[in-house]
Short mmCIF file of C-alpha atoms and ligand atoms in Angstrom, two decimals:
data_model
loop_
_atom_site.label_atom_id
_atom_site.label_comp_id
_atom_site.label_asym_id
_atom_site.label_seq_id
_atom_site.Cartn_x
_atom_site.Cartn_y
_atom_site.Cartn_z
CA MET A 1 -133.08 -54.01 -125.90
CA ASN A 2 -129.74 -53.53 -127.04
CA ARG A 3 -129.04 -49.32 -127.51
CA THR A 4 -127.27 -49.77 -131.25
CA ALA A 5 -130.42 -52.66 -131.92
CA MET A 6 -132.43 -49.26 -131.34
CA ARG A 7 -130.76 -46.76 -133.37
CA ALA A 8 -132.68 -45.93 -136.59
CA SER A 9 -130.67 -47.06 -139.84
CA GLN A 10 -130.05 -44.48 -142.69
CA LYS A 11 -133.13 -45.73 -144.73
CA ASP A 12 -135.90 -45.37 -141.81
CA PHE A 13 -134.83 -42.37 -141.73
CA GLU A 14 -135.13 -41.89 -145.16
CA ASN A 15 -138.72 -43.14 -145.03
CA SER A 16 -139.42 -40.83 -142.37
CA ILE A 17 -138.22 -37.90 -144.56
CA ASN A 18 -140.15 -38.92 -147.07
CA GLN A 19 -143.25 -39.70 -144.74
CA VAL A 20 -142.96 -35.60 -143.46
CA LYS A 21 -143.53 -34.44 -147.07
CA LEU A 22 -146.78 -36.68 -147.11
CA LEU A 23 -148.25 -34.85 -144.49
CA LYS A 24 -151.20 -33.02 -145.39
CA LYS A 25 -152.37 -32.03 -141.81
CA ASP A 26 -149.82 -29.15 -140.56
CA PRO A 27 -148.48 -30.51 -137.43
CA GLY A 28 -147.81 -26.97 -135.95
CA ASN A 29 -144.87 -24.58 -135.97
CA GLU A 30 -143.53 -26.06 -132.57
CA VAL A 31 -142.91 -29.92 -134.57
CA LYS A 32 -141.56 -28.35 -137.85
CA LEU A 33 -139.52 -26.52 -136.07
CA LYS A 34 -137.95 -29.77 -133.64
CA LEU A 35 -138.15 -31.81 -137.16
CA TYR A 36 -136.12 -29.10 -138.83
CA ALA A 37 -133.46 -28.75 -135.89
CA LEU A 38 -133.17 -32.83 -135.52
CA TYR A 39 -133.16 -33.18 -139.42
CA LYS A 40 -129.95 -30.49 -139.38
CA GLN A 41 -128.30 -32.29 -136.40
CA ALA A 42 -128.50 -35.59 -138.20
CA THR A 43 -127.29 -34.90 -141.77
CA GLU A 44 -124.90 -31.83 -140.74
CA GLY A 45 -124.14 -31.88 -136.49
CA PRO A 46 -123.96 -29.57 -134.05
CA CYS A 47 -125.41 -25.74 -135.35
CA ASN A 48 -122.70 -24.25 -137.53
CA MET A 49 -124.49 -21.12 -138.89
CA PRO A 50 -123.64 -17.62 -138.36
CA LYS A 51 -126.75 -16.29 -135.88
CA PRO A 52 -129.84 -14.69 -137.72
CA GLY A 53 -130.46 -11.16 -137.06
CA VAL A 54 -133.37 -10.44 -134.24
CA PHE A 55 -135.72 -9.25 -136.99
CA ASP A 56 -135.00 -11.99 -139.18
CA LEU A 57 -138.06 -14.45 -136.96
CA ILE A 58 -138.38 -17.34 -139.12
CA ASN A 59 -134.42 -17.89 -139.46
CA LYS A 60 -134.08 -17.27 -135.65
CA ALA A 61 -136.18 -19.75 -134.59
CA LYS A 62 -134.80 -22.77 -136.46
CA TRP A 63 -131.47 -21.46 -135.76
CA ASP A 64 -132.53 -21.16 -132.09
CA ALA A 65 -133.99 -24.88 -132.65
CA TRP A 66 -131.02 -26.36 -133.76
CA ASN A 67 -128.69 -24.61 -131.62
CA ALA A 68 -130.38 -26.35 -128.82
CA LEU A 69 -129.66 -29.62 -129.53
CA GLY A 70 -126.20 -28.80 -128.42
CA SER A 71 -123.51 -31.56 -129.46
CA LEU A 72 -126.23 -34.23 -129.85
CA PRO A 73 -124.74 -37.10 -132.11
CA LYS A 74 -126.13 -37.43 -135.30
CA GLU A 75 -127.00 -41.00 -134.37
CA ALA A 76 -129.28 -39.98 -132.16
CA ALA A 77 -130.79 -37.05 -133.55
CA ARG A 78 -131.37 -39.47 -136.53
CA GLN A 79 -133.01 -41.73 -133.54
CA ASN A 80 -135.19 -39.13 -132.59
CA TYR A 81 -136.34 -37.65 -136.06
CA VAL A 82 -137.79 -41.16 -136.80
CA ASP A 83 -139.55 -41.44 -133.32
CA LEU A 84 -141.16 -37.90 -133.92
CA VAL A 85 -142.21 -38.83 -137.64
CA SER A 86 -143.72 -42.45 -136.34
CA SER A 87 -145.56 -39.80 -133.30
CA LEU A 88 -147.23 -37.68 -136.41
CA SER A 89 -148.82 -41.19 -137.80
CA PRO A 90 -152.45 -39.83 -136.62
CA SER A 91 -152.11 -37.50 -138.79
CA LEU A 92 -150.57 -38.65 -141.62
CA GLU A 93 -153.39 -41.53 -141.49
CA SER A 94 -156.41 -38.49 -141.31
CA SER A 95 -154.14 -36.31 -143.90
CA SER A 96 -156.61 -37.16 -146.77
CA GLN A 97 -160.09 -37.00 -144.80
CA VAL A 98 -161.60 -33.55 -145.63
CA GLU A 99 -163.23 -32.71 -141.98
CA PRO A 100 -166.23 -29.83 -142.22
CA GLY A 101 -165.85 -26.39 -141.11
CA THR A 102 -161.95 -27.04 -141.26
CA ASP A 103 -159.85 -25.04 -143.95
CA ARG A 104 -159.37 -27.80 -146.52
CA LYS A 105 -160.84 -26.38 -149.94
CA SER A 106 -164.65 -27.59 -150.87
CA THR A 107 -164.84 -25.43 -153.95
CA GLY A 108 -161.75 -24.78 -155.76
CA PHE A 109 -160.19 -22.48 -153.01
CA GLU A 110 -158.11 -23.61 -149.83
CA THR A 111 -159.07 -20.81 -147.57
CA LEU A 112 -162.52 -19.58 -148.34
CA VAL A 113 -165.75 -21.50 -149.65
CA VAL A 114 -167.51 -19.73 -152.23
CA THR A 115 -170.68 -20.58 -153.57
CA SER A 116 -173.52 -18.86 -156.15
CA GLU A 117 -177.01 -19.37 -155.60
CA ASP A 118 -180.45 -17.18 -156.14
CA GLY A 119 -178.74 -14.56 -157.36
CA ILE A 120 -176.00 -14.06 -154.76
CA THR A 121 -172.61 -15.38 -155.12
CA LYS A 122 -171.17 -15.67 -151.23
CA ILE A 123 -167.71 -15.55 -150.47
CA MET A 124 -166.96 -17.56 -146.90
CA PHE A 125 -163.77 -17.20 -145.24
CA ASN A 126 -162.81 -20.66 -143.89
CA ARG A 127 -160.42 -21.14 -141.27
CA PRO A 128 -162.28 -21.31 -138.65
CA LYS A 129 -159.77 -22.63 -136.69
CA LYS A 130 -157.99 -19.50 -137.14
CA LYS A 131 -160.53 -17.38 -136.51
CA ASN A 132 -160.51 -16.77 -140.25
CA ALA A 133 -157.21 -15.28 -139.94
CA ILE A 134 -156.26 -13.99 -143.67
CA ASN A 135 -153.07 -15.13 -144.81
CA THR A 136 -151.24 -14.14 -148.10
CA GLU A 137 -153.03 -17.38 -149.71
CA MET A 138 -156.42 -15.72 -148.60
CA TYR A 139 -155.54 -12.58 -149.75
CA HIS A 140 -154.70 -13.68 -153.46
CA GLU A 141 -158.26 -16.29 -153.02
CA ILE A 142 -160.37 -13.38 -152.05
CA MET A 143 -159.11 -11.28 -154.92
CA ARG A 144 -159.79 -14.20 -157.39
CA ALA A 145 -163.26 -14.40 -155.93
CA LEU A 146 -164.14 -10.84 -156.29
CA LYS A 147 -162.96 -10.65 -159.81
CA ALA A 148 -164.87 -13.54 -160.52
CA ALA A 149 -168.42 -12.57 -158.83
CA SER A 150 -167.97 -9.01 -160.54
CA LYS A 151 -167.90 -10.94 -163.84
CA ASP A 152 -170.79 -14.18 -163.34
CA ASP A 153 -174.28 -13.64 -163.55
CA SER A 154 -174.65 -12.67 -159.86
CA ILE A 155 -176.82 -9.73 -158.83
CA ILE A 156 -174.81 -8.93 -155.23
CA THR A 157 -171.84 -10.30 -153.87
CA VAL A 158 -171.56 -11.11 -149.97
CA LEU A 159 -168.75 -11.67 -147.56
CA THR A 160 -169.10 -13.80 -144.49
CA GLY A 161 -167.02 -16.12 -142.34
CA ASN A 162 -167.55 -19.79 -140.87
CA GLY A 163 -167.35 -20.50 -137.21
CA ASP A 164 -167.61 -17.83 -134.71
CA TYR A 165 -165.34 -15.52 -136.03
CA TYR A 166 -165.90 -13.56 -139.49
CA SER A 167 -162.19 -12.70 -139.21
CA SER A 168 -159.38 -11.72 -136.54
CA GLY A 169 -157.94 -9.97 -139.40
CA ASN A 170 -154.65 -10.36 -140.78
CA ASP A 171 -152.69 -13.82 -140.34
CA LEU A 172 -149.83 -11.89 -138.08
CA THR A 173 -147.44 -15.05 -139.10
CA ASN A 174 -147.72 -13.33 -142.27
CA PHE A 175 -144.97 -11.18 -141.11
CA THR A 176 -142.65 -13.90 -140.35
CA ASP A 177 -141.59 -15.86 -143.78
CA ILE A 178 -138.88 -13.19 -144.44
CA PRO A 179 -137.66 -13.40 -148.70
CA PRO A 180 -134.02 -13.45 -149.53
CA GLY A 181 -134.35 -9.37 -149.57
CA GLY A 182 -134.69 -9.52 -146.13
CA VAL A 183 -137.42 -7.35 -143.52
CA GLU A 184 -137.28 -4.70 -146.12
CA GLU A 185 -138.34 -6.02 -149.09
CA LYS A 186 -140.91 -8.54 -146.87
CA ALA A 187 -142.57 -5.18 -145.69
CA LYS A 188 -142.48 -3.84 -149.72
CA ASN A 189 -144.34 -6.97 -150.43
CA ASN A 190 -146.76 -6.89 -147.73
CA ALA A 191 -147.29 -2.98 -148.95
CA VAL A 192 -147.87 -4.46 -152.93
CA LEU A 193 -150.29 -7.42 -151.59
CA LEU A 194 -152.58 -4.45 -149.41
CA ARG A 195 -152.75 -1.87 -152.00
CA GLU A 196 -153.78 -4.49 -154.74
CA PHE A 197 -155.77 -6.23 -152.12
CA VAL A 198 -158.36 -3.25 -151.22
CA GLY A 199 -158.22 -1.96 -154.34
CA CYS A 200 -160.20 -5.08 -155.25
CA PHE A 201 -162.75 -3.56 -152.53
CA ILE A 202 -162.83 0.27 -154.10
CA ASP A 203 -163.86 -0.80 -157.80
CA PHE A 204 -165.97 -3.62 -157.07
CA PRO A 205 -168.66 -3.11 -159.39
CA LYS A 206 -171.80 -5.08 -157.63
CA PRO A 207 -173.62 -4.26 -154.21
CA LEU A 208 -171.22 -5.39 -152.07
CA ILE A 209 -172.53 -7.04 -148.50
CA ALA A 210 -171.17 -8.02 -145.39
CA VAL A 211 -172.52 -10.72 -143.27
CA VAL A 212 -170.52 -10.21 -140.25
CA ASN A 213 -171.21 -13.16 -138.09
CA GLY A 214 -169.07 -12.78 -135.35
CA PRO A 215 -166.17 -10.36 -134.01
CA ALA A 216 -163.87 -9.19 -136.39
CA VAL A 217 -160.60 -7.63 -135.87
CA GLY A 218 -158.09 -5.25 -138.14
CA ILE A 219 -158.25 -5.35 -141.90
CA SER A 220 -162.01 -7.26 -141.66
CA VAL A 221 -163.27 -4.25 -140.05
CA THR A 222 -161.47 -1.32 -142.02
CA LEU A 223 -162.63 -3.02 -145.49
CA LEU A 224 -166.44 -2.48 -144.26
CA GLY A 225 -166.54 1.15 -144.81
CA LEU A 226 -166.02 0.25 -148.94
CA PHE A 227 -169.13 -2.06 -149.03
CA ASP A 228 -172.69 -1.14 -149.74
CA ALA A 229 -173.92 -2.77 -146.52
CA VAL A 230 -173.20 -4.24 -143.24
CA TYR A 231 -175.20 -6.41 -141.20
CA ALA A 232 -174.08 -7.92 -138.20
CA SER A 233 -175.12 -10.73 -135.55
CA ASP A 234 -174.94 -8.96 -132.15
CA ARG A 235 -172.47 -11.56 -131.17
CA ALA A 236 -170.73 -9.04 -133.90
CA THR A 237 -167.71 -7.31 -132.13
CA PHE A 238 -165.47 -4.58 -133.93
CA HIS A 239 -162.11 -3.76 -133.46
CA THR A 240 -159.17 -2.52 -134.65
CA PRO A 241 -155.96 -3.10 -132.45
CA PHE A 242 -153.70 -0.87 -134.75
CA SER A 243 -151.59 1.04 -132.27
CA HIS A 244 -151.39 -1.79 -130.00
CA LEU A 245 -149.64 -3.71 -132.75
CA GLY A 246 -147.17 -0.46 -133.87
CA GLN A 247 -149.32 0.02 -137.10
CA SER A 248 -151.54 2.84 -138.74
CA PRO A 249 -154.86 2.48 -140.11
CA GLU A 250 -155.45 1.07 -143.75
CA GLY A 251 -158.57 -0.37 -145.83
CA CYS A 252 -159.08 3.51 -146.38
CA SER A 253 -160.39 3.56 -142.75
CA SER A 254 -158.86 6.89 -142.61
CA TYR A 255 -160.72 8.35 -144.89
CA THR A 256 -164.04 6.45 -145.02
CA PHE A 257 -164.54 6.42 -140.89
CA PRO A 258 -164.20 9.75 -139.89
CA LYS A 259 -166.76 10.33 -142.91
CA ILE A 260 -169.01 7.33 -141.46
CA MET A 261 -168.57 8.37 -137.58
CA SER A 262 -167.40 11.71 -137.26
CA PRO A 263 -163.33 12.00 -136.88
CA ALA A 264 -163.64 11.98 -132.80
CA LYS A 265 -165.07 8.79 -133.11
CA ALA A 266 -163.11 7.45 -135.65
CA THR A 267 -159.98 8.64 -133.15
CA GLU A 268 -161.43 6.49 -130.67
CA MET A 269 -161.78 3.01 -132.95
CA LEU A 270 -158.51 3.78 -135.59
CA ILE A 271 -156.06 5.23 -132.83
CA PHE A 272 -156.49 3.93 -129.03
CA GLY A 273 -158.10 0.96 -130.38
CA LYS A 274 -161.64 0.75 -129.04
CA LYS A 275 -163.92 -2.18 -129.41
CA LEU A 276 -167.19 -1.65 -130.44
CA THR A 277 -170.13 -3.78 -129.75
CA ALA A 278 -172.58 -4.43 -133.00
CA GLY A 279 -175.24 -1.85 -131.61
CA GLU A 280 -172.74 1.12 -130.58
CA ALA A 281 -170.71 0.41 -134.59
CA CYS A 282 -174.69 0.55 -135.82
CA ALA A 283 -175.34 3.68 -133.49
CA GLN A 284 -172.03 5.37 -135.52
CA GLY A 285 -173.04 4.38 -138.93
CA LEU A 286 -170.46 1.65 -139.45
CA VAL A 287 -173.27 -1.30 -139.39
CA THR A 288 -176.31 -1.16 -141.20
CA GLU A 289 -178.39 -3.27 -139.07
CA VAL A 290 -177.96 -5.55 -136.29
CA PHE A 291 -179.57 -9.19 -135.55
CA PRO A 292 -179.89 -11.23 -132.67
CA ASP A 293 -177.74 -13.88 -133.43
CA SER A 294 -180.47 -16.21 -132.94
CA THR A 295 -182.51 -15.29 -136.09
CA PHE A 296 -179.24 -13.37 -137.59
CA GLN A 297 -179.02 -15.69 -140.60
CA LYS A 298 -182.69 -16.32 -141.43
CA GLU A 299 -183.43 -12.93 -141.08
CA VAL A 300 -180.14 -11.72 -143.18
CA TRP A 301 -180.50 -14.54 -146.21
CA THR A 302 -184.54 -13.48 -146.80
CA ARG A 303 -183.37 -9.89 -147.18
CA LEU A 304 -180.97 -10.65 -149.38
CA LYS A 305 -182.40 -13.08 -151.68
CA ALA A 306 -185.08 -10.70 -151.89
CA PHE A 307 -182.56 -7.73 -152.84
CA ALA A 308 -180.98 -10.40 -155.50
CA LYS A 309 -184.42 -9.85 -157.50
CA LEU A 310 -184.55 -6.28 -157.74
CA PRO A 311 -183.84 -5.42 -161.75
CA PRO A 312 -179.62 -6.06 -161.61
CA ASN A 313 -178.09 -3.23 -164.40
CA VAL A 314 -179.91 -0.36 -162.16
CA LEU A 315 -177.99 -1.72 -159.23
CA ARG A 316 -174.50 -1.47 -161.00
CA ILE A 317 -175.52 1.78 -162.16
CA SER A 318 -176.64 3.50 -158.84
CA LYS A 319 -173.61 1.47 -156.76
CA GLU A 320 -171.41 3.07 -159.78
CA VAL A 321 -173.10 6.40 -159.46
CA ILE A 322 -172.40 6.80 -155.83
CA ARG A 323 -168.51 5.20 -155.55
CA LYS A 324 -167.44 7.09 -159.04
CA ARG A 325 -167.05 10.31 -157.02
CA GLU A 326 -165.25 8.80 -154.60
CA ARG A 327 -163.05 6.12 -156.27
CA GLU A 328 -159.89 8.06 -157.02
CA LYS A 329 -159.89 9.75 -154.01
CA LEU A 330 -159.81 6.38 -152.42
CA HIS A 331 -157.28 4.65 -154.45
CA ALA A 332 -154.88 7.71 -153.27
CA VAL A 333 -156.18 6.91 -150.02
CA ASN A 334 -155.30 3.79 -149.71
CA ALA A 335 -151.24 3.86 -151.70
CA GLU A 336 -150.86 5.90 -148.87
CA GLU A 337 -152.05 4.33 -145.92
CA CYS A 338 -150.01 1.36 -148.04
CA ASN A 339 -146.73 3.74 -147.88
CA VAL A 340 -147.06 4.30 -144.39
CA LEU A 341 -147.54 0.59 -142.86
CA GLN A 342 -144.41 -0.43 -145.03
CA GLY A 343 -142.44 2.10 -142.74
CA ARG A 344 -144.49 0.64 -139.85
CA TRP A 345 -143.83 -2.84 -140.12
CA LEU A 346 -140.28 -2.05 -140.19
CA SER A 347 -140.58 -0.37 -136.38
CA ASP A 348 -139.33 -1.72 -133.54
CA GLU A 349 -143.21 -1.31 -132.10
CA CYS A 350 -144.54 -3.72 -134.70
CA THR A 351 -142.05 -6.56 -134.50
CA ASN A 352 -142.44 -6.35 -130.61
CA ALA A 353 -146.16 -6.26 -131.15
CA VAL A 354 -146.04 -9.61 -133.88
CA VAL A 355 -143.39 -11.18 -131.80
CA ASN A 356 -145.40 -11.23 -128.19
CA PHE A 357 -148.36 -12.60 -130.38
CA LEU A 358 -146.09 -15.18 -131.95
CA SER A 359 -145.19 -16.22 -128.44
CA ARG A 360 -148.17 -15.96 -126.79
CA LYS A 361 -146.99 -13.37 -124.59
CA SER A 362 -149.89 -11.21 -125.10
CA LYS A 363 -153.61 -11.46 -127.08
CA LEU A 364 -155.32 -8.48 -127.90
C1 LIG B 1 -150.42 -8.04 -145.61
C2 LIG B 1 -151.39 -7.24 -145.18
C3 LIG B 1 -151.17 -6.86 -144.10
C4 LIG B 1 -152.77 -5.63 -143.63
C5 LIG B 1 -152.89 -4.99 -142.45
C6 LIG B 1 -154.28 -5.34 -141.31
C7 LIG B 1 -154.03 -5.57 -140.57
C8 LIG B 1 -154.42 -6.21 -139.52
O1 LIG B 1 -155.61 -6.91 -139.35
S1 LIG B 1 -154.22 -6.12 -137.76
C9 LIG B 1 -155.18 -7.16 -136.34
C10 LIG B 1 -154.47 -8.08 -136.42
N1 LIG B 1 -155.81 -9.19 -135.78
C11 LIG B 1 -155.02 -9.43 -134.64
O2 LIG B 1 -153.78 -9.00 -134.38
C12 LIG B 1 -155.42 -10.42 -133.87
C13 LIG B 1 -154.67 -11.65 -133.11
N2 LIG B 1 -155.68 -12.37 -132.60
C14 LIG B 1 -155.95 -12.40 -131.02
O3 LIG B 1 -155.86 -11.77 -130.63
C15 LIG B 1 -156.10 -14.07 -130.78
O4 LIG B 1 -156.11 -14.77 -131.70
C16 LIG B 1 -158.31 -13.50 -130.77
C17 LIG B 1 -158.73 -12.42 -130.03
C18 LIG B 1 -158.65 -12.87 -131.97
C19 LIG B 1 -158.97 -14.74 -130.68
O5 LIG B 1 -158.61 -15.22 -129.22
P1 LIG B 1 -159.31 -16.82 -128.78
O6 LIG B 1 -161.16 -16.62 -128.90
O7 LIG B 1 -158.38 -16.94 -127.48
O8 LIG B 1 -158.34 -17.59 -129.74
P2 LIG B 1 -157.11 -17.69 -130.51
O9 LIG B 1 -155.95 -16.99 -130.10
O10 LIG B 1 -156.73 -18.98 -129.50
O11 LIG B 1 -156.92 -18.26 -131.57
C20 LIG B 1 -157.70 -19.47 -132.47
C21 LIG B 1 -155.94 -19.52 -133.05
O12 LIG B 1 -156.61 -18.95 -134.26
C22 LIG B 1 -154.81 -18.42 -134.28
N3 LIG B 1 -154.99 -16.54 -134.69
C23 LIG B 1 -155.92 -16.15 -134.53
N4 LIG B 1 -156.01 -14.76 -135.02
C24 LIG B 1 -154.62 -15.17 -135.73
C25 LIG B 1 -154.08 -13.81 -136.33
N5 LIG B 1 -154.82 -12.73 -136.51
N6 LIG B 1 -153.14 -14.25 -136.97
C26 LIG B 1 -152.30 -15.25 -136.70
N7 LIG B 1 -153.32 -16.35 -136.21
C27 LIG B 1 -154.56 -15.93 -135.56
C28 LIG B 1 -154.07 -18.57 -132.88
O13 LIG B 1 -153.01 -18.26 -133.10
C29 LIG B 1 -155.20 -19.90 -132.42
O14 LIG B 1 -153.68 -20.49 -133.48
P3 LIG B 1 -153.36 -22.01 -132.61
O15 LIG B 1 -152.91 -21.27 -131.23
O16 LIG B 1 -152.21 -22.55 -133.94
O17 LIG B 1 -154.55 -22.89 -131.90
#
């Protein structure tokens, strides 16, 4: 075939641009970067932007991808773009299908499944393919779900995870979409978000129970100190690798963990990143009870349904009696932890750890 005949027309190119907008299934960062680079090359020619700073992760990755195309002619870039989009067609076709157990919404939430039955509101993290990592949207949705649960007619509220993980903690890609104000603004926004998020757990008025179905990491562990009961499968592990990430403790754990488990045991977890088994976490008081994974769901939900039959007012009143002595202190601790973290997020230690994870040079 004659090469000119193979070249994509401007119309083909525009159609492909529109098709990309219809993609509902995320094609992944690598493909998105290729699409970005080919689009820029096809419309503007070789990379003409100043190189972004090393901490500006997203713009740096975009710049690298575009710059890597060198002097590729605009027509060739246009053709490559059209070819790449057409290779994504299976994900276009399947984009309208909701697969069970994936990151699709089922109850008005994109990242959670929230149900209310038998006096129990269940908030289930629902990004199993990402090990239920908590992205910015999920932080907001959890707060929305907690606020709704505090006012609905349920007696107790349960947090749990869909899939093999309870949660792998903060989604590390949260650090990559840098706003116009740069990394300082990003760190400030994250600190504001974190403070509000943890505040919702401090102030939650009904009994709050964690059903820890599998491994828990980072903020999904530290928050457990603010729950009223924590039931864990014997498959669960509890890991706070903050130092490995150049980060400091949050979720009020700098206050709750030493109280719950002794200062020395808290140090092993929060500073040295020791991962606990469910049995160890139970022995140290972080977990209320551990169940064999084979009977975990049945045993725990039977127990929770019995709790939900208790007189509702006294549950709230008793929780308030326990929490009110600590509330002011917890808010002060939360504010201080967020302040310290805001600084850590700007450190080389943290930036390098996040870059290493995102470029898959390291894992926990
Ligand atoms: C804004 C408020 C900030 C609050 C401060 C909070 C701090 C924290 O929570 S610190 C803890 C952060 N979490 C981590 O460092 C965990 C990082 N993840 C891992 O080390 C591993 O993914 C793993 C040990 C959790 C699981 O390993 P493995 O079983 O080998 O599975 P994969 O690594 O292949 O994971 C599947 C898929 O999920 C993505 N993913 C998992 N966890 C995270 C995460 N925390 N952030 C972003 N992405 C995560 C992982 O990248 C894989 O994605 P694909 O490659 O696209 O399949």
